[in-house]
Amino acid sequence: MTAAIPTIALVGNPNAGKSSLFNALTGARQKIANYPGVTVERKAGHASFADGRPLSLVDLPGSYSLTPASPDEAVTRDVVLGQQAGERRPDALVVVVDAANLDNHLCFALELIALGLPTVVALNMLDLATRDGLTLDPAILSRELGVPVVPTVAVRKRGLTDLLAAVDGAILSHQTQATAQPAPPPSDVALHQRAKAIARAATLSETPVRRWTAQVDAVVLHPALGFLILLALMFVMFQGVYAWSEAPIGWIEGGIAALQEAVTAALPDGFLRGLIIEGVLGGVGSVIVFLPQILILFLFILLLEATGYMTRAAFLMDGIMAKVGLSGRGFIPLLSSFACAVPGIMATRAIPDAKDRLTTILIAPLMTCSARLPVYTLIIGAFIPNSNVGGSPVGLQGLVLFGLYLSGIVGALVVALVLRRTVAKGNAAGFMMEMPRYQWPRLRDVGIALWQRAWIFLRRAGTIIFVTTIALWLLLSYPKVPTDSTESQVDYSVAGRIASGLEVVVAPIGFNHDIALALIPAMAAREVAVSALATANAIEAGDDEEAMAQSLSERLQGRWSIATALAFLAWFVFAPQCISTIAITRRETNGWKWPLFMVGYLFALAYAAAGITYWTAVAFGLG
Amino acid sequence: MNPKLDSAKLGIAVRISRIDWDHMSHDEGRRLREFGLMEGIEVTPLHRGSLFSRDPLALAIGRMQVIIRARQAAMIEVAPTAP
């Protein structure tokens, strides 16, 4: 009789629909954190029994057995065995199995049931099994397994009340009964045979599988056509990031301008007004503006994952990735890195081979993350004409953006090739994964995930970016330039003087004082480069109304040559400018060796790339 | 020499007659068994490679599809299914 809230763990194979069930049970009441000491995500949430008693739910990483093959599978094992530091052993298990894949999923279920904890099996995605022509009898399954079996369709919220009632019952009867001695684990083969026999017994009828998904796969996984489709999807994704974000960006800009006017009207001229208008609204606002683009990018990635296409993409990419010593497994973390390298690097824990994983971590920052988008957008908007390429519907600006993404990818492949032959030498990486069935993405699941990403971005904007922008504004505003001096305020300030020192180093690759100034705070987060440029420009404009009226990109056009702008873009393709990425690399590789290596090689690449771009552009008369 | 899974014809079910467990790592072998790839099981190779590569290989095992590399498929001997 414990008064504590019972903890129930959701556990099962990958692709069993665990996350959907978790979302359906907890709604948006979720908390994502890390298990102490490891960077495996701990997803927890709250729900309540029918009579209102609360319970806490933990969603464990998908796993095939209690013998882990990767760090996240190890967490699953340790939690269910009660060996995970800082985590109480769950009071009950909900084993989630895919109704259409019992043969396979029952193996892990049998292993888990043998642990002797109160256990309920959720026979999930029963609707898809029916679609595939399967008729199952949960009662027979329950008798064979010796635990309650509850049919669920997580995405339609079917069976959830029954599931929780069964869990409640299992915990109660466990308390009154003597605990069964856990049976010794049977061999792989014996386990499979038993799973198969049980699955056969519970299957009442089975019509041949409907094969429309096979027809889709015949096209999507076609060696040549499938690859073209993948490229086309990526291209649409990057064009979409541009085209669909225009209107919402306009609204946000309008809102910030209105706020600035309101503050101007309400406050007298002075320190506070300057801080709010130039520092807070100018700086943070210039980053918030990119929320629509980041959300569009994440939406694409989430949809590709939810439909089951992402694994097809991994299949198509495996051949290329194998040539540079990686595996298709690495494609998913790398694609996530297009949104942000931090979750991307965390997603590498699903890669079983240590050297394969290390290489993927080291090249993840080369994928163009969303934090670079603000920088790219600003510079492209200012320097690349908004016209179409030769009368086609392909926009020149979108094309340049695509080119920048491509440079990062090609750079990453070359770096991987070199690393796998030098510092990360090892056996050819393996590639084994399950191909999920196609599914309609569930708006609710996609919505929750999208909201979580937006929140992370806004929190970053509200903390790291806010603080660095304010700090930079202070450094730029003081000391005040004497009225009789010919120097500008920016050059005279503390930040301006530091930048002048850095300028000596970056002048050969075409960087001017503005850029040197923006590079320092951009170490905190790349997008700060934009707010730094905005803040510096706002301060320099001062009370000059004409200069204030000019947009940032108009001002940049007057101050930078095209060669400098291109070099700045090339720099950002490679530069390791994000402290969070360095920190997560340190945690994932357990030391400073690899993050320092990463920072070193990326800075060297960035310097070389910017230099080559600048000198080439100057040679073509763009200097 | 029995035919191996890496050269099996796509779309035609075959029965696994022998797997060379000794020539793969412990983890590789275990993951294959977790996918249900064992002696006596029927599998259907479905898709192979992309562009210029013959890797990887997608297989149907029962109602599940899994992806493995050609290197592992080369260690799996197959025989025609009983008519």
CSV table of N, CA, C and O in Angstrom, one decimal, chain A residues 531-578:
chain,number,residue,atom,x,y,z
A,531,SER,N,21.3,39.3,-35.2
A,531,SER,CA,20.9,40.4,-34.2
A,531,SER,C,22.1,41.3,-33.9
A,531,SER,O,21.9,42.5,-33.6
A,532,ALA,N,23.3,40.8,-33.9
A,532,ALA,CA,24.5,41.6,-33.7
A,532,ALA,C,24.6,42.7,-34.8
A,532,ALA,O,24.8,43.8,-34.5
A,533,LEU,N,24.4,42.2,-36.0
A,533,LEU,CA,24.5,43.2,-37.1
A,533,LEU,C,23.4,44.2,-37.0
A,533,LEU,O,23.6,45.4,-37.2
A,534,ALA,N,22.2,43.7,-36.6
A,534,ALA,CA,21.0,44.6,-36.4
A,534,ALA,C,21.3,45.6,-35.3
A,534,ALA,O,21.1,46.8,-35.5
A,535,THR,N,21.8,45.1,-34.2
A,535,THR,CA,22.0,46.0,-33.0
A,535,THR,C,23.1,47.1,-33.4
A,535,THR,O,22.9,48.3,-33.1
A,536,ALA,N,24.2,46.6,-34.0
A,536,ALA,CA,25.3,47.5,-34.3
A,536,ALA,C,24.8,48.6,-35.3
A,536,ALA,O,25.1,49.8,-35.1
A,537,ASN,N,24.0,48.2,-36.2
A,537,ASN,CA,23.5,49.1,-37.2
A,537,ASN,C,22.5,50.1,-36.6
A,537,ASN,O,22.5,51.3,-36.9
A,538,ALA,N,21.7,49.6,-35.6
A,538,ALA,CA,20.7,50.5,-35.0
A,538,ALA,C,21.4,51.6,-34.2
A,538,ALA,O,21.1,52.7,-34.2
A,539,ILE,N,22.5,51.1,-33.5
A,539,ILE,CA,23.3,52.1,-32.7
A,539,ILE,C,24.0,53.1,-33.6
A,539,ILE,O,24.0,54.3,-33.3
A,540,GLU,N,24.5,52.6,-34.7
A,540,GLU,CA,25.2,53.5,-35.6
A,540,GLU,C,24.3,54.5,-36.2
A,540,GLU,O,24.7,55.7,-36.4
A,541,ALA,N,23.1,54.0,-36.5
A,541,ALA,CA,22.1,54.9,-37.1
A,541,ALA,C,21.8,56.0,-36.1
A,541,ALA,O,21.6,57.2,-36.5
A,542,GLY,N,21.7,55.6,-34.8
A,542,GLY,CA,21.5,56.6,-33.8
A,542,GLY,C,20.2,57.4,-34.1
A,542,GLY,O,19.1,56.8,-34.3
A,543,ASP,N,20.3,58.7,-34.0
A,543,ASP,CA,19.0,59.5,-34.2
A,543,ASP,C,18.9,59.9,-35.7
A,543,ASP,O,17.9,60.6,-36.0
A,544,ASP,N,19.8,59.5,-36.5
A,544,ASP,CA,19.7,59.8,-37.9
A,544,ASP,C,18.4,59.1,-38.5
A,544,ASP,O,18.4,57.9,-38.7
A,545,GLU,N,17.4,59.9,-38.7
A,545,GLU,CA,16.1,59.3,-39.1
A,545,GLU,C,16.1,58.6,-40.4
A,545,GLU,O,15.5,57.5,-40.6
A,546,GLU,N,16.9,59.1,-41.4
A,546,GLU,CA,17.0,58.5,-42.7
A,546,GLU,C,17.6,57.1,-42.6
A,546,GLU,O,17.2,56.1,-43.2
A,547,ALA,N,18.7,57.0,-41.8
A,547,ALA,CA,19.4,55.8,-41.6
A,547,ALA,C,18.5,54.8,-40.9
A,547,ALA,O,18.5,53.6,-41.2
A,548,MET,N,17.7,55.3,-39.9
A,548,MET,CA,16.8,54.4,-39.2
A,548,MET,C,15.8,53.7,-40.1
A,548,MET,O,15.4,52.6,-39.9
A,549,ALA,N,15.4,54.5,-41.0
A,549,ALA,CA,14.3,54.0,-41.9
A,549,ALA,C,14.8,52.9,-42.8
A,549,ALA,O,14.0,52.1,-43.3
A,550,GLN,N,16.1,52.9,-43.1
A,550,GLN,CA,16.6,51.9,-44.0
A,550,GLN,C,16.6,50.5,-43.3
A,550,GLN,O,16.8,50.4,-42.1
A,551,SER,N,16.3,49.5,-44.0
A,551,SER,CA,16.3,48.2,-43.4
A,551,SER,C,17.7,47.7,-43.3
A,551,SER,O,18.6,48.3,-43.9
A,552,LEU,N,17.9,46.6,-42.5
A,552,LEU,CA,19.2,46.1,-42.3
A,552,LEU,C,19.9,45.7,-43.6
A,552,LEU,O,21.0,46.0,-43.9
A,553,SER,N,19.0,45.0,-44.5
A,553,SER,CA,19.7,44.6,-45.7
A,553,SER,C,20.0,45.7,-46.6
A,553,SER,O,21.1,45.7,-47.3
A,554,GLU,N,19.3,46.8,-46.6
A,554,GLU,CA,19.6,48.0,-47.4
A,554,GLU,C,21.0,48.5,-46.9
A,554,GLU,O,21.8,48.9,-47.7
A,555,ARG,N,21.1,48.6,-45.6
A,555,ARG,CA,22.3,49.1,-45.1
A,555,ARG,C,23.5,48.3,-45.4
A,555,ARG,O,24.6,48.7,-45.7
A,556,LEU,N,23.3,46.9,-45.3
A,556,LEU,CA,24.4,46.0,-45.7
A,556,LEU,C,24.9,46.2,-47.1
A,556,LEU,O,26.0,46.1,-47.4
A,557,GLN,N,23.8,46.3,-48.0
A,557,GLN,CA,24.2,46.5,-49.4
A,557,GLN,C,25.1,47.6,-49.6
A,557,GLN,O,26.0,47.6,-50.5
A,558,GLY,N,25.0,48.7,-48.9
A,558,GLY,CA,25.8,49.9,-49.0
A,558,GLY,C,27.2,49.6,-48.4
A,558,GLY,O,28.1,50.4,-48.8
A,559,ARG,N,27.3,48.7,-47.5
A,559,ARG,CA,28.6,48.6,-46.8
A,559,ARG,C,29.4,47.4,-47.2
A,559,ARG,O,30.6,47.4,-46.9
A,560,TRP,N,28.8,46.3,-47.8
A,560,TRP,CA,29.6,45.1,-48.1
A,560,TRP,C,29.6,45.0,-49.6
A,560,TRP,O,28.7,45.3,-50.3
A,561,SER,N,30.8,44.4,-50.1
A,561,SER,CA,30.8,44.0,-51.5
A,561,SER,C,30.2,42.6,-51.6
A,561,SER,O,30.0,41.9,-50.6
A,562,ILE,N,29.8,42.2,-52.8
A,562,ILE,CA,29.2,40.9,-53.0
A,562,ILE,C,30.2,39.8,-52.6
A,562,ILE,O,29.9,38.8,-52.0
A,563,ALA,N,31.5,40.0,-52.9
A,563,ALA,CA,32.5,39.0,-52.6
A,563,ALA,C,32.5,38.8,-51.1
A,563,ALA,O,32.6,37.7,-50.6
A,564,THR,N,32.5,39.9,-50.3
A,564,THR,CA,32.4,39.8,-48.8
A,564,THR,C,31.2,39.0,-48.4
A,564,THR,O,31.3,38.1,-47.5
A,565,ALA,N,30.1,39.3,-49.0
A,565,ALA,CA,28.8,38.6,-48.6
A,565,ALA,C,28.9,37.2,-48.9
A,565,ALA,O,28.5,36.3,-48.0
A,566,LEU,N,29.4,36.8,-50.0
A,566,LEU,CA,29.6,35.4,-50.4
A,566,LEU,C,30.5,34.7,-49.4
A,566,LEU,O,30.3,33.5,-49.0
A,567,ALA,N,31.6,35.3,-49.1
A,567,ALA,CA,32.6,34.8,-48.2
A,567,ALA,C,32.0,34.5,-46.8
A,567,ALA,O,32.2,33.5,-46.2
A,568,PHE,N,31.1,35.5,-46.4
A,568,PHE,CA,30.4,35.4,-45.1
A,568,PHE,C,29.5,34.1,-45.1
A,568,PHE,O,29.5,33.4,-44.2
A,569,LEU,N,28.8,33.9,-46.2
A,569,LEU,CA,28.0,32.7,-46.4
A,569,LEU,C,28.8,31.5,-46.3
A,569,LEU,O,28.5,30.5,-45.6
A,570,ALA,N,29.9,31.5,-47.0
A,570,ALA,CA,30.8,30.3,-47.1
A,570,ALA,C,31.3,30.0,-45.7
A,570,ALA,O,31.4,28.8,-45.3
A,571,TRP,N,31.6,31.0,-44.9
A,571,TRP,CA,32.1,30.8,-43.5
A,571,TRP,C,31.1,30.1,-42.7
A,571,TRP,O,31.4,29.1,-42.0
A,572,PHE,N,29.8,30.5,-42.9
A,572,PHE,CA,28.8,29.9,-42.0
A,572,PHE,C,28.4,28.5,-42.4
A,572,PHE,O,27.8,27.8,-41.6
A,573,VAL,N,28.8,28.1,-43.6
A,573,VAL,CA,28.5,26.7,-44.0
A,573,VAL,C,29.3,25.8,-43.1
A,573,VAL,O,28.9,24.7,-42.6
A,574,PHE,N,30.5,26.2,-42.7
A,574,PHE,CA,31.5,25.4,-41.9
A,574,PHE,C,31.7,25.7,-40.5
A,574,PHE,O,32.0,24.9,-39.7
A,575,ALA,N,31.6,27.0,-40.2
A,575,ALA,CA,32.1,27.4,-38.8
A,575,ALA,C,31.3,26.8,-37.7
A,575,ALA,O,30.1,26.7,-37.7
A,576,PRO,N,32.0,26.3,-36.7
A,576,PRO,CA,31.4,25.6,-35.5
A,576,PRO,C,30.8,26.6,-34.5
A,576,PRO,O,31.1,26.5,-33.3
A,577,GLN,N,30.0,27.5,-34.9
A,577,GLN,CA,29.6,28.6,-34.0
A,577,GLN,C,28.4,28.3,-33.2
A,577,GLN,O,27.3,28.9,-33.5
A,578,CYS,N,28.5,27.4,-32.3
A,578,CYS,CA,27.3,27.2,-31.5
A,578,CYS,C,27.8,26.5,-30.2
A,578,CYS,O,28.3,25.3,-30.3
